[in-house]
């Protein structure tokens, strides 16, 4: 009952809004794909179907996708709100591993498997010091489970400290998404530690910056 309360009362999921993402990224993403009505998104660190979502407007446009998160409550919310999608509670790693999850609370956007990220925020968050454990899956496993045979058009990566690591593992040269969103900056506008690595990686994969919105940089595939 509380999951439905969170989705449709607290976050008013039944009401159409012009923006769901925290900084307005989704408006630029929707405009980029304005001529595509049935695309596929891959949302890594999906967190919530409505709150801070970079894929909700695409979903409402008729897209489907794969949503990944380390928080089981997040995936429960997605299973209710987006039953046509593939919703998996897992971490991504090419080698199958068990990760400790530093767990803030069931509806927190800062749950993480990155210990350095946790240590930087533990004075403000993570008051109950609860931990979960989660088994990772490889990208190939996730794609096989999804049974999605279409190309992936948009990839969103927001995983609290592990963004660059996962970016290098997902094989974007195989999927060739038209647009990729990834956190590259802190909320105060400063670059995150791996910003130059992310930008160099994307440049080498033939992607240019389309737009930076808040902490997120959107990279588009050059023709």
PDB file of C-alpha atoms in Angstrom:
ATOM      1  CA  UNK A   1       0.000   0.000   0.000  1.00  0.00           C
ATOM      2  CA  UNK A   2       2.796   2.393   0.864  1.00  0.00           C
ATOM      3  CA  UNK A   3       4.420   1.867  -2.543  1.00  0.00           C
ATOM      4  CA  UNK A   4       1.200   2.966  -4.253  1.00  0.00           C
ATOM      5  CA  UNK A   5       0.973   5.897  -1.847  1.00  0.00           C
ATOM      6  CA  UNK A   6       4.524   6.913  -2.734  1.00  0.00           C
ATOM      7  CA  UNK A   7       3.884   6.682  -6.472  1.00  0.00           C
ATOM      8  CA  UNK A   8       0.412   8.101  -6.936  1.00  0.00           C
ATOM      9  CA  UNK A   9      -0.241  10.298  -3.906  1.00  0.00           C
ATOM     10  CA  UNK A  10       3.105  11.620  -2.768  1.00  0.00           C
ATOM     11  CA  UNK A  11       4.604  11.928  -6.272  1.00  0.00           C
ATOM     12  CA  UNK A  12       1.319  12.307  -8.199  1.00  0.00           C
ATOM     13  CA  UNK A  13       2.307   9.749 -10.809  1.00  0.00           C
ATOM     14  CA  UNK A  14      -1.068   9.919 -12.549  1.00  0.00           C
ATOM     15  CA  UNK A  15      -0.597  13.598 -13.378  1.00  0.00           C
ATOM     16  CA  UNK A  16       1.277  14.556 -16.532  1.00  0.00           C
ATOM     17  CA  UNK A  17       4.039  17.062 -15.938  1.00  0.00           C
ATOM     18  CA  UNK A  18       6.387  18.876 -18.329  1.00  0.00           C
ATOM     19  CA  UNK A  19       9.428  17.777 -16.286  1.00  0.00           C
ATOM     20  CA  UNK A  20      10.314  14.891 -13.977  1.00  0.00           C
ATOM     21  CA  UNK A  21      14.089  15.094 -13.781  1.00  0.00           C
ATOM     22  CA  UNK A  22      15.697  17.139 -11.040  1.00  0.00           C
ATOM     23  CA  UNK A  23      17.425  19.680 -13.267  1.00  0.00           C
ATOM     24  CA  UNK A  24      15.322  19.561 -16.427  1.00  0.00           C
ATOM     25  CA  UNK A  25      17.522  17.090 -18.288  1.00  0.00           C
ATOM     26  CA  UNK A  26      14.474  15.163 -19.486  1.00  0.00           C
ATOM     27  CA  UNK A  27      13.140  18.136 -21.478  1.00  0.00           C
ATOM     28  CA  UNK A  28      16.335  18.221 -23.562  1.00  0.00           C
ATOM     29  CA  UNK A  29      16.308  14.426 -23.880  1.00  0.00           C
ATOM     30  CA  UNK A  30      12.687  14.470 -25.076  1.00  0.00           C
ATOM     31  CA  UNK A  31      13.473  17.221 -27.585  1.00  0.00           C
ATOM     32  CA  UNK A  32      16.462  15.251 -28.900  1.00  0.00           C
ATOM     33  CA  UNK A  33      14.124  12.301 -29.587  1.00  0.00           C
ATOM     34  CA  UNK A  34      11.109  14.378 -30.668  1.00  0.00           C
ATOM     35  CA  UNK A  35      10.716  12.382 -33.892  1.00  0.00           C
ATOM     36  CA  UNK A  36      11.045   8.923 -32.280  1.00  0.00           C
ATOM     37  CA  UNK A  37       7.935   7.445 -30.661  1.00  0.00           C
ATOM     38  CA  UNK A  38       8.907   3.855 -29.893  1.00  0.00           C
ATOM     39  CA  UNK A  39      12.484   3.888 -28.716  1.00  0.00           C
ATOM     40  CA  UNK A  40      14.329   1.938 -26.025  1.00  0.00           C
ATOM     41  CA  UNK A  41      16.067   3.356 -22.950  1.00  0.00           C
ATOM     42  CA  UNK A  42      18.525   1.727 -20.554  1.00  0.00           C
ATOM     43  CA  UNK A  43      18.346   3.436 -17.150  1.00  0.00           C
ATOM     44  CA  UNK A  44      21.229   2.434 -14.865  1.00  0.00           C
ATOM     45  CA  UNK A  45      20.604   3.709 -11.356  1.00  0.00           C
ATOM     46  CA  UNK A  46      16.962   4.372 -12.165  1.00  0.00           C
ATOM     47  CA  UNK A  47      15.982   5.233  -8.534  1.00  0.00           C
ATOM     48  CA  UNK A  48      12.306   6.204  -9.028  1.00  0.00           C
ATOM     49  CA  UNK A  49       9.767   6.034 -11.897  1.00  0.00           C
ATOM     50  CA  UNK A  50       8.788   9.706 -11.425  1.00  0.00           C
ATOM     51  CA  UNK A  51      11.026  11.517  -8.937  1.00  0.00           C
ATOM     52  CA  UNK A  52      14.257  12.786 -10.584  1.00  0.00           C
ATOM     53  CA  UNK A  53      13.618  10.506 -13.568  1.00  0.00           C
ATOM     54  CA  UNK A  54      15.373  11.188 -16.871  1.00  0.00           C
ATOM     55  CA  UNK A  55      13.300   8.508 -18.638  1.00  0.00           C
ATOM     56  CA  UNK A  56       9.740   9.164 -17.436  1.00  0.00           C
ATOM     57  CA  UNK A  57       8.866  11.513 -20.318  1.00  0.00           C
ATOM     58  CA  UNK A  58      10.184   8.937 -22.793  1.00  0.00           C
ATOM     59  CA  UNK A  59       8.103   6.234 -21.102  1.00  0.00           C
ATOM     60  CA  UNK A  60       4.993   8.393 -21.347  1.00  0.00           C
ATOM     61  CA  UNK A  61       5.809   8.978 -25.021  1.00  0.00           C
ATOM     62  CA  UNK A  62       5.538   5.219 -25.590  1.00  0.00           C
ATOM     63  CA  UNK A  63       9.102   4.033 -25.129  1.00  0.00           C
ATOM     64  CA  UNK A  64      10.075   0.912 -23.194  1.00  0.00           C
ATOM     65  CA  UNK A  65      13.292  -0.014 -21.508  1.00  0.00           C
ATOM     66  CA  UNK A  66      15.501  -1.692 -18.959  1.00  0.00           C
ATOM     67  CA  UNK A  67      15.707  -0.208 -15.464  1.00  0.00           C
ATOM     68  CA  UNK A  68      18.519  -1.200 -13.100  1.00  0.00           C
ATOM     69  CA  UNK A  69      18.979  -0.295  -9.444  1.00  0.00           C
ATOM     70  CA  UNK A  70      20.694  -1.723  -6.364  1.00  0.00           C
ATOM     71  CA  UNK A  71      17.741  -0.771  -4.156  1.00  0.00           C
ATOM     72  CA  UNK A  72      14.960  -3.407  -4.099  1.00  0.00           C
ATOM     73  CA  UNK A  73      12.345  -0.783  -3.188  1.00  0.00           C
ATOM     74  CA  UNK A  74      13.189   1.199  -6.311  1.00  0.00           C
ATOM     75  CA  UNK A  75      12.629  -1.867  -8.458  1.00  0.00           C
ATOM     76  CA  UNK A  76       9.340  -2.602  -6.675  1.00  0.00           C
ATOM     77  CA  UNK A  77       8.190   0.907  -7.616  1.00  0.00           C
ATOM     78  CA  UNK A  78       9.191   0.384 -11.250  1.00  0.00           C
ATOM     79  CA  UNK A  79       7.382  -2.943 -11.427  1.00  0.00           C
ATOM     80  CA  UNK A  80       4.182  -1.143 -10.438  1.00  0.00           C
ATOM     81  CA  UNK A  81       4.621   2.005 -12.533  1.00  0.00           C
ATOM     82  CA  UNK A  82       6.311   0.479 -15.601  1.00  0.00           C
ATOM     83  CA  UNK A  83       5.180  -3.139 -15.947  1.00  0.00           C
ATOM     84  CA  UNK A  84       6.085  -3.209 -19.673  1.00  0.00           C
ATOM     85  CA  UNK A  85       9.722  -2.523 -18.811  1.00  0.00           C
ATOM     86  CA  UNK A  86      12.360  -4.960 -17.599  1.00  0.00           C
ATOM     87  CA  UNK A  87      13.140  -3.995 -13.988  1.00  0.00           C
ATOM     88  CA  UNK A  88      16.111  -5.636 -12.271  1.00  0.00           C
ATOM     89  CA  UNK A  89      17.607  -5.227  -8.819  1.00  0.00           C
ATOM     90  CA  UNK A  90      21.294  -5.760  -9.467  1.00  0.00           C
ATOM     91  CA  UNK A  91      24.673  -4.111  -9.815  1.00  0.00           C
ATOM     92  CA  UNK A  92      26.553  -4.175 -13.124  1.00  0.00           C
ATOM     93  CA  UNK A  93      29.957  -5.794 -13.347  1.00  0.00           C
ATOM     94  CA  UNK A  94      31.568  -7.927 -16.039  1.00  0.00           C
ATOM     95  CA  UNK A  95      32.719 -10.376 -13.353  1.00  0.00           C
ATOM     96  CA  UNK A  96      29.987 -11.775 -11.130  1.00  0.00           C
ATOM     97  CA  UNK A  97      30.557 -10.372  -7.647  1.00  0.00           C
ATOM     98  CA  UNK A  98      28.753  -9.760  -4.382  1.00  0.00           C
ATOM     99  CA  UNK A  99      28.715  -6.082  -3.421  1.00  0.00           C
ATOM    100  CA  UNK A 100      27.939  -4.438  -0.098  1.00  0.00           C
ATOM    101  CA  UNK A 101      25.267  -1.766  -0.505  1.00  0.00           C
ATOM    102  CA  UNK A 102      25.630   1.285   1.711  1.00  0.00           C
ATOM    103  CA  UNK A 103      21.947   1.860   2.352  1.00  0.00           C
ATOM    104  CA  UNK A 104      20.544   5.220   3.363  1.00  0.00           C
ATOM    105  CA  UNK A 105      16.810   4.393   3.261  1.00  0.00           C
ATOM    106  CA  UNK A 106      14.288   2.742   0.891  1.00  0.00           C
ATOM    107  CA  UNK A 107      13.438   6.003  -0.875  1.00  0.00           C
ATOM    108  CA  UNK A 108      16.875   7.632  -0.910  1.00  0.00           C
ATOM    109  CA  UNK A 109      18.736   8.633  -4.098  1.00  0.00           C
ATOM    110  CA  UNK A 110      22.175   8.130  -2.496  1.00  0.00           C
ATOM    111  CA  UNK A 111      22.223   4.366  -1.850  1.00  0.00           C
ATOM    112  CA  UNK A 112      25.553   3.192  -3.253  1.00  0.00           C
ATOM    113  CA  UNK A 113      28.094   0.405  -3.588  1.00  0.00           C
ATOM    114  CA  UNK A 114      30.963   2.902  -3.768  1.00  0.00           C
ATOM    115  CA  UNK A 115      32.710   3.120  -0.392  1.00  0.00           C
ATOM    116  CA  UNK A 116      34.444   6.413  -1.191  1.00  0.00           C
ATOM    117  CA  UNK A 117      31.114   8.006  -2.147  1.00  0.00           C
ATOM    118  CA  UNK A 118      29.626   6.639   1.084  1.00  0.00           C
ATOM    119  CA  UNK A 119      32.473   8.043   3.210  1.00  0.00           C
ATOM    120  CA  UNK A 120      32.064  11.477   1.629  1.00  0.00           C
ATOM    121  CA  UNK A 121      28.364  11.617   2.515  1.00  0.00           C
ATOM    122  CA  UNK A 122      28.033   9.603   5.697  1.00  0.00           C
ATOM    123  CA  UNK A 123      28.029  12.683   7.928  1.00  0.00           C
ATOM    124  CA  UNK A 124      24.862  13.879   6.184  1.00  0.00           C
ATOM    125  CA  UNK A 125      23.223  10.596   5.163  1.00  0.00           C
ATOM    126  CA  UNK A 126      23.388   6.899   6.127  1.00  0.00           C
ATOM    127  CA  UNK A 127      22.390   7.497   9.744  1.00  0.00           C
ATOM    128  CA  UNK A 128      21.145   3.969  10.375  1.00  0.00           C
ATOM    129  CA  UNK A 129      24.294   2.332   8.863  1.00  0.00           C
ATOM    130  CA  UNK A 130      22.166  -0.439   7.362  1.00  0.00           C
ATOM    131  CA  UNK A 131      23.869  -2.553   4.712  1.00  0.00           C
ATOM    132  CA  UNK A 132      22.537  -4.896   2.050  1.00  0.00           C
ATOM    133  CA  UNK A 133      24.364  -7.309  -0.203  1.00  0.00           C
ATOM    134  CA  UNK A 134      23.689  -7.653  -3.902  1.00  0.00           C
ATOM    135  CA  UNK A 135      24.959  -9.885  -6.687  1.00  0.00           C
ATOM    136  CA  UNK A 136      26.067  -8.248  -9.916  1.00  0.00           C
ATOM    137  CA  UNK A 137      25.149  -9.169 -13.471  1.00  0.00           C
ATOM    138  CA  UNK A 138      27.062  -8.520 -16.668  1.00  0.00           C
ATOM    139  CA  UNK A 139      25.607  -6.426 -19.457  1.00  0.00           C
ATOM    140  CA  UNK A 140      25.264  -9.561 -21.596  1.00  0.00           C
ATOM    141  CA  UNK A 141      23.221 -11.253 -18.850  1.00  0.00           C
ATOM    142  CA  UNK A 142      20.962  -8.220 -18.511  1.00  0.00           C
ATOM    143  CA  UNK A 143      20.332  -7.962 -22.246  1.00  0.00           C
ATOM    144  CA  UNK A 144      19.592 -11.686 -22.431  1.00  0.00           C
ATOM    145  CA  UNK A 145      17.097 -11.442 -19.556  1.00  0.00           C
ATOM    146  CA  UNK A 146      15.434  -8.395 -21.119  1.00  0.00           C
ATOM    147  CA  UNK A 147      14.743 -10.139 -24.431  1.00  0.00           C
ATOM    148  CA  UNK A 148      14.706  -6.696 -26.015  1.00  0.00           C
ATOM    149  CA  UNK A 149      15.732  -7.153 -29.621  1.00  0.00           C
ATOM    150  CA  UNK A 150      15.663  -3.488 -30.636  1.00  0.00           C
ATOM    151  CA  UNK A 151      18.595  -1.098 -30.568  1.00  0.00           C
ATOM    152  CA  UNK A 152      19.075   0.891 -27.361  1.00  0.00           C
ATOM    153  CA  UNK A 153      18.554   4.542 -28.225  1.00  0.00           C
ATOM    154  CA  UNK A 154      19.265   6.233 -24.897  1.00  0.00           C
ATOM    155  CA  UNK A 155      21.422   5.241 -21.912  1.00  0.00           C
ATOM    156  CA  UNK A 156      21.135   7.026 -18.569  1.00  0.00           C
ATOM    157  CA  UNK A 157      23.844   6.434 -15.938  1.00  0.00           C
ATOM    158  CA  UNK A 158      23.496   7.778 -12.395  1.00  0.00           C
ATOM    159  CA  UNK A 159      25.025   5.399  -9.890  1.00  0.00           C
ATOM    160  CA  UNK A 160      26.632   7.449  -7.142  1.00  0.00           C
ATOM    161  CA  UNK A 161      30.365   7.030  -7.606  1.00  0.00           C
ATOM    162  CA  UNK A 162      30.563   4.114 -10.064  1.00  0.00           C
ATOM    163  CA  UNK A 163      29.486   5.991 -13.205  1.00  0.00           C
ATOM    164  CA  UNK A 164      32.796   5.866 -15.075  1.00  0.00           C
ATOM    165  CA  UNK A 165      33.471   2.263 -14.105  1.00  0.00           C
ATOM    166  CA  UNK A 166      30.125   1.095 -15.479  1.00  0.00           C
ATOM    167  CA  UNK A 167      30.373   3.348 -18.536  1.00  0.00           C
ATOM    168  CA  UNK A 168      33.512   1.487 -19.591  1.00  0.00           C
ATOM    169  CA  UNK A 169      31.835  -1.919 -19.133  1.00  0.00           C
ATOM    170  CA  UNK A 170      28.518  -1.521 -20.954  1.00  0.00           C
ATOM    171  CA  UNK A 171      29.929  -1.745 -24.473  1.00  0.00           C
ATOM    172  CA  UNK A 172      28.465   1.397 -26.011  1.00  0.00           C
ATOM    173  CA  UNK A 173      30.214   0.573 -29.289  1.00  0.00           C
ATOM    174  CA  UNK A 174      27.924  -2.472 -29.504  1.00  0.00           C
ATOM    175  CA  UNK A 175      24.691  -0.657 -28.662  1.00  0.00           C
ATOM    176  CA  UNK A 176      25.545   2.623 -30.437  1.00  0.00           C
ATOM    177  CA  UNK A 177      22.954   4.703 -28.510  1.00  0.00           C
ATOM    178  CA  UNK A 178      22.171   8.083 -30.032  1.00  0.00           C
ATOM    179  CA  UNK A 179      22.352   9.825 -26.643  1.00  0.00           C
ATOM    180  CA  UNK A 180      23.977   9.074 -23.285  1.00  0.00           C
ATOM    181  CA  UNK A 181      23.373  10.959 -20.024  1.00  0.00           C
ATOM    182  CA  UNK A 182      25.898  10.646 -17.215  1.00  0.00           C
ATOM    183  CA  UNK A 183      26.670  12.611 -14.073  1.00  0.00           C
ATOM    184  CA  UNK A 184      29.910  14.532 -14.588  1.00  0.00           C
ATOM    185  CA  UNK A 185      29.578  17.374 -12.067  1.00  0.00           C
ATOM    186  CA  UNK A 186      28.669  17.984  -8.465  1.00  0.00           C
ATOM    187  CA  UNK A 187      25.573  20.003  -7.590  1.00  0.00           C
ATOM    188  CA  UNK A 188      27.771  23.082  -7.018  1.00  0.00           C
ATOM    189  CA  UNK A 189      29.005  22.889 -10.617  1.00  0.00           C
ATOM    190  CA  UNK A 190      32.470  21.490  -9.898  1.00  0.00           C
ATOM    191  CA  UNK A 191      33.720  18.538 -11.924  1.00  0.00           C
ATOM    192  CA  UNK A 192      33.597  15.094 -10.344  1.00  0.00           C
ATOM    193  CA  UNK A 193      36.876  13.259  -9.899  1.00  0.00           C
ATOM    194  CA  UNK A 194      36.428  11.107 -13.025  1.00  0.00           C
ATOM    195  CA  UNK A 195      35.132  13.885 -15.311  1.00  0.00           C
ATOM    196  CA  UNK A 196      38.192  13.978 -17.581  1.00  0.00           C
ATOM    197  CA  UNK A 197      38.178  10.178 -17.846  1.00  0.00           C
ATOM    198  CA  UNK A 198      34.503  10.192 -18.824  1.00  0.00           C
ATOM    199  CA  UNK A 199      34.955  12.938 -21.409  1.00  0.00           C
ATOM    200  CA  UNK A 200      38.036  11.327 -22.951  1.00  0.00           C
ATOM    201  CA  UNK A 201      36.287   7.959 -23.071  1.00  0.00           C
ATOM    202  CA  UNK A 202      33.254   9.452 -24.813  1.00  0.00           C
ATOM    203  CA  UNK A 203      35.421  11.375 -27.281  1.00  0.00           C
ATOM    204  CA  UNK A 204      37.280   8.188 -28.173  1.00  0.00           C
ATOM    205  CA  UNK A 205      33.936   6.460 -28.775  1.00  0.00           C
ATOM    206  CA  UNK A 206      32.910   9.227 -31.212  1.00  0.00           C
ATOM    207  CA  UNK A 207      30.547  11.127 -28.903  1.00  0.00           C
ATOM    208  CA  UNK A 208      30.385  14.893 -28.440  1.00  0.00           C
ATOM    209  CA  UNK A 209      28.774  16.992 -25.719  1.00  0.00           C
ATOM    210  CA  UNK A 210      25.178  17.838 -26.641  1.00  0.00           C
ATOM    211  CA  UNK A 211      24.250  19.719 -23.487  1.00  0.00           C
ATOM    212  CA  UNK A 212      25.206  19.984 -19.830  1.00  0.00           C
ATOM    213  CA  UNK A 213      22.235  20.411 -17.515  1.00  0.00           C
ATOM    214  CA  UNK A 214      22.989  20.673 -13.800  1.00  0.00           C
ATOM    215  CA  UNK A 215      25.288  17.788 -12.821  1.00  0.00           C
ATOM    216  CA  UNK A 216      24.469  15.822 -15.998  1.00  0.00           C
ATOM    217  CA  UNK A 217      26.240  15.870 -19.336  1.00  0.00           C
ATOM    218  CA  UNK A 218      24.394  14.637 -22.419  1.00  0.00           C
ATOM    219  CA  UNK A 219      26.635  13.110 -25.091  1.00  0.00           C
ATOM    220  CA  UNK A 220      25.377  12.510 -28.634  1.00  0.00           C
ATOM    221  CA  UNK A 221      26.696  10.052 -31.196  1.00  0.00           C
ATOM    222  CA  UNK A 222      28.427  11.763 -34.114  1.00  0.00           C
ATOM    223  CA  UNK A 223      27.370  10.498 -37.559  1.00  0.00           C
TER     224      UNK A 223
END
